[in-house]
Amino acid sequence: MKRNIVIATVAAIALAGGGTATALAATGDDESSAAKKSSVQLKDNDRDDDRDDRDDDRNDDRDDAAENTAEAKAAKLTAADAIKAALASQSGTAVSAELDDEDNGGLVWDVDVLGKGSTWHSVQVDPGTGKILGSHTEQDEDGDASRVAAALKGASVTAEDAAKAAADKGTVTSVDLDDDGTAGAWEAETSGAKGAESDWKVDLQSGKVSADKSDSHDDSDD
C-alpha cells in the first residue's frame, strides 16, 4: 500500500549533512532535495522522452525496459538493505520501499515506516551508499495506520524478509504491503536482466513467493 503521503500539517524534514530541520506545509512527498544529494545520478532522458512521444508503442516498451535496467543496475543497495538502513534511522515497522527516480535524475530508495501510534515516516535512502538523505514525519489522518496494523497482526514476514525472498526472482525495485484485508501478502516488483518487470506476492506467514496474477504492467499510452 504505497502511501502518497499528504502533509496536512507542518512536517519536519531533516536533511543529512546540513543537520538543520526545515518546516514545510506541503502536499505529497517532496524528494527533490534528497534526490539532488543522492550519489546515484541518472542520465537526463528528456530528449529521449520527446523522441518517445513520436515513436510507436514498441519503441516505448523497449526504452522503458532499458530505463528499468539502468535504474536496477545503478542501485548498489538492495531493497532489503534500504529497509534495514531506514529502520536503523527511524524505529517502527517498514510497510513499503520503492526505488524512485526524480525529474532531476537523482535516484533514491523511499521507505515508508509506521512509527508509534499513528505516526508515519517517509525515509529517503541513498541507493549507492546507504546513507539517509532525508525524512518526513506526519500524523495519520486517513486511518491508514490502523488498517496497516490490522493487516500485519500476527505476521511473521517483514518487509525486509519479503524483499530478500523476492530477490530470487530478479532485482527488487519495490516492496509494498497488500492491506486490502484479504490477500495477506506483501507485493514485490522485480526487474529482470533485460528490464522486464514482474509482480510477485510474498505470503505474510510463510514467506512463499508466487506470481501476482492480479496485476500486469501496461506501458502503452492511454
Coordinates of C-alpha atoms in Angstrom, one line a residue:
M1 CA 0.0 0.0 0.0
K2 CA 2.5 2.6 -1.2
R3 CA 1.4 5.7 0.7
N4 CA 1.3 9.0 -1.2
I5 CA 2.0 10.9 2.0
V6 CA -0.2 14.1 2.3
I7 CA 1.3 16.5 4.8
A8 CA -1.7 18.2 6.2
T9 CA 0.3 19.8 9.0
V10 CA 3.8 21.2 9.2
A11 CA 6.2 18.4 8.6
A12 CA 9.8 18.3 9.9
I13 CA 12.3 17.4 7.2
A14 CA 15.8 16.6 8.4
L15 CA 18.3 16.6 5.7
A16 CA 21.5 14.7 6.1
G17 CA 24.7 16.7 6.2
G18 CA 23.1 20.0 7.0
G19 CA 21.8 19.0 10.3
T20 CA 19.0 21.5 10.3
A21 CA 15.3 20.9 10.3
T22 CA 13.1 22.8 7.9
A23 CA 9.4 23.3 8.4
L24 CA 7.2 22.7 5.4
A25 CA 3.5 22.7 4.8
A26 CA 3.0 20.8 1.6
T27 CA 1.0 18.1 -0.2
G28 CA 2.8 14.9 -1.3
D29 CA 6.3 13.6 -1.0
D30 CA 9.0 16.2 -1.6
E31 CA 12.1 14.2 -2.5
S32 CA 13.8 16.7 -4.7
S33 CA 16.3 17.7 -2.1
A34 CA 17.1 14.1 -1.3
A35 CA 17.4 13.2 -4.9
K36 CA 19.9 16.1 -5.5
K37 CA 22.0 14.7 -2.7
S38 CA 21.9 11.2 -3.9
S39 CA 25.3 9.7 -5.0
V40 CA 23.4 8.0 -7.9
Q41 CA 22.5 10.4 -10.7
L42 CA 21.0 9.0 -13.8
K43 CA 21.4 10.5 -17.3
D44 CA 18.8 13.1 -18.2
N45 CA 16.5 11.5 -20.7
D46 CA 14.3 14.5 -21.6
R47 CA 15.4 14.3 -25.3
D48 CA 14.7 10.6 -25.3
D49 CA 11.2 11.3 -23.8
D50 CA 10.5 13.8 -26.6
R51 CA 11.5 11.3 -29.2
D52 CA 9.5 8.5 -27.5
D53 CA 6.4 10.7 -27.8
R54 CA 6.8 10.4 -31.6
D55 CA 7.8 6.7 -31.6
D56 CA 5.4 3.7 -31.6
D57 CA 4.5 1.7 -28.6
R58 CA 7.1 -1.0 -29.3
N59 CA 9.9 1.5 -29.1
D60 CA 8.4 2.9 -25.9
D61 CA 8.3 -0.5 -24.3
R62 CA 12.0 -1.1 -25.3
D63 CA 13.0 2.3 -23.9
D64 CA 11.1 1.6 -20.7
A65 CA 12.9 -1.7 -20.3
A66 CA 16.2 0.0 -20.8
E67 CA 15.4 2.6 -18.2
N68 CA 14.3 -0.1 -15.7
T69 CA 17.5 -2.0 -16.3
A70 CA 19.6 1.2 -15.8
E71 CA 17.9 2.0 -12.5
A72 CA 18.2 -1.5 -11.2
K73 CA 21.9 -1.7 -12.1
A74 CA 22.6 1.8 -10.7
A75 CA 21.2 0.9 -7.3
K76 CA 24.0 -0.8 -5.4
L77 CA 21.8 -1.0 -2.3
T78 CA 19.2 -3.7 -2.3
A79 CA 15.6 -3.2 -1.2
A80 CA 16.2 -5.3 1.9
D81 CA 19.3 -3.2 2.8
A82 CA 17.5 0.1 2.1
I83 CA 14.7 -1.0 4.6
K84 CA 17.3 -2.0 7.1
A85 CA 19.1 1.3 6.8
A86 CA 15.8 3.2 7.1
L87 CA 14.8 1.3 10.3
A88 CA 18.2 1.9 11.8
S89 CA 17.5 5.6 11.4
Q90 CA 13.8 5.6 12.3
S91 CA 12.3 3.0 14.6
G92 CA 9.0 1.4 13.6
T93 CA 7.6 -1.0 11.1
A94 CA 8.5 -0.7 7.4
V95 CA 5.5 -1.0 5.2
S96 CA 6.9 -0.2 1.7
A97 CA 10.1 0.6 -0.1
E98 CA 10.4 1.9 -3.7
L99 CA 13.3 2.8 -5.9
D100 CA 12.4 6.2 -7.2
D101 CA 14.0 8.4 -9.8
E102 CA 13.2 12.1 -9.7
D103 CA 13.0 14.5 -12.6
N104 CA 16.4 15.9 -11.8
G105 CA 18.0 12.5 -12.3
G106 CA 18.6 11.6 -8.7
L107 CA 17.8 8.0 -7.6
V108 CA 16.6 7.3 -4.1
W109 CA 15.0 4.5 -2.1
D110 CA 11.8 5.8 -0.5
V111 CA 10.9 3.8 2.6
D112 CA 7.6 4.3 4.5
V113 CA 7.8 3.4 8.2
L114 CA 4.9 3.3 10.6
G115 CA 6.0 4.6 14.0
K116 CA 4.4 4.7 17.4
G117 CA 0.7 5.3 17.4
S118 CA -0.4 6.8 14.1
T119 CA 2.9 8.5 13.1
W120 CA 4.2 7.9 9.6
H121 CA 7.8 8.5 8.5
S122 CA 9.0 8.6 4.9
V123 CA 12.7 8.0 4.8
Q124 CA 14.9 8.6 1.7
V125 CA 18.0 6.3 1.5
D126 CA 20.9 6.7 -0.9
P127 CA 20.9 3.7 -3.2
G128 CA 24.7 4.0 -3.7
T129 CA 25.9 4.5 -0.2
G130 CA 23.1 3.6 2.2
K131 CA 23.2 7.0 3.8
I132 CA 19.9 8.6 5.0
L133 CA 19.3 11.6 2.7
G134 CA 16.2 13.0 4.4
S135 CA 12.8 12.1 6.0
H136 CA 9.3 13.4 6.5
T137 CA 7.1 12.8 9.6
E138 CA 3.4 13.2 9.8
Q139 CA 0.4 12.2 11.8
D140 CA -2.0 9.8 10.2
E141 CA -5.4 11.3 9.3
D142 CA -6.8 8.8 6.9
G143 CA -7.0 5.7 9.1
D144 CA -4.1 4.0 7.2
A145 CA -2.2 3.3 10.4
S146 CA -5.0 1.1 11.9
R147 CA -5.6 -0.7 8.6
V148 CA -1.9 -1.5 8.3
A149 CA -1.6 -2.6 11.9
A150 CA -4.6 -5.0 11.3
A151 CA -3.1 -6.4 8.1
L152 CA 0.2 -7.1 9.9
K153 CA -1.2 -8.5 13.1
G154 CA 0.3 -11.9 13.7
A155 CA 2.5 -11.7 10.5
S156 CA 5.9 -13.4 10.7
V157 CA 7.3 -12.0 7.5
T158 CA 8.6 -8.4 7.5
A159 CA 9.1 -6.1 4.5
E160 CA 12.8 -6.8 4.7
D161 CA 12.1 -10.6 4.7
A162 CA 9.8 -10.2 1.7
A163 CA 12.4 -8.2 -0.2
K164 CA 15.0 -10.9 0.4
A165 CA 12.6 -13.6 -0.7
A166 CA 11.6 -11.8 -3.9
A167 CA 15.2 -11.2 -4.8
D168 CA 15.4 -14.8 -6.0
K169 CA 13.1 -13.7 -8.9
G170 CA 15.1 -10.6 -10.0
T171 CA 16.3 -7.2 -8.8
V172 CA 13.6 -5.9 -6.4
T173 CA 12.6 -2.4 -7.2
S174 CA 9.6 -2.1 -4.8
V175 CA 8.0 -3.9 -1.8
D176 CA 4.6 -2.9 -0.7
L177 CA 2.0 -4.2 1.8
D178 CA -1.2 -5.5 0.3
D179 CA -3.5 -4.4 3.1
D180 CA -6.9 -4.9 1.5
G181 CA -7.7 -7.4 4.2
T182 CA -7.9 -10.5 2.0
A183 CA -4.6 -11.2 0.4
G184 CA -2.4 -11.4 3.4
A185 CA 0.7 -10.8 1.5
W186 CA 3.5 -8.4 0.5
E187 CA 3.6 -7.2 -3.1
A188 CA 7.0 -7.1 -4.7
E189 CA 8.1 -5.8 -8.1
T190 CA 11.3 -7.1 -9.8
S191 CA 13.3 -6.1 -12.8
G192 CA 14.8 -8.8 -14.9
A193 CA 18.2 -8.9 -16.8
K194 CA 16.6 -7.2 -19.8
G195 CA 14.4 -4.8 -17.9
A196 CA 11.2 -6.8 -17.9
E197 CA 9.1 -6.1 -14.8
S198 CA 7.3 -8.8 -12.9
D199 CA 5.0 -8.7 -9.9
W200 CA 5.0 -11.2 -7.0
K201 CA 3.1 -12.0 -3.8
V202 CA 5.0 -12.9 -0.7
D203 CA 2.9 -14.6 2.0
L204 CA 2.9 -12.8 5.3
Q205 CA 3.2 -16.1 7.2
S206 CA 5.2 -18.5 5.2
G207 CA 7.3 -16.1 3.0
K208 CA 6.3 -18.2 0.0
V209 CA 6.7 -16.2 -3.3
S210 CA 4.1 -16.6 -6.0
A211 CA 3.3 -14.8 -9.3
D212 CA 0.9 -11.9 -8.8
K213 CA -1.7 -12.7 -11.5
S214 CA -3.9 -9.8 -10.4
D215 CA -1.5 -7.2 -11.6
S216 CA 0.0 -6.6 -15.0
H217 CA 2.2 -3.8 -16.4
D218 CA 0.7 -1.8 -19.2
D219 CA 3.3 0.6 -20.7
S220 CA 1.2 1.6 -23.7
D221 CA -0.1 5.2 -23.9
D222 CA -3.6 6.0 -22.8

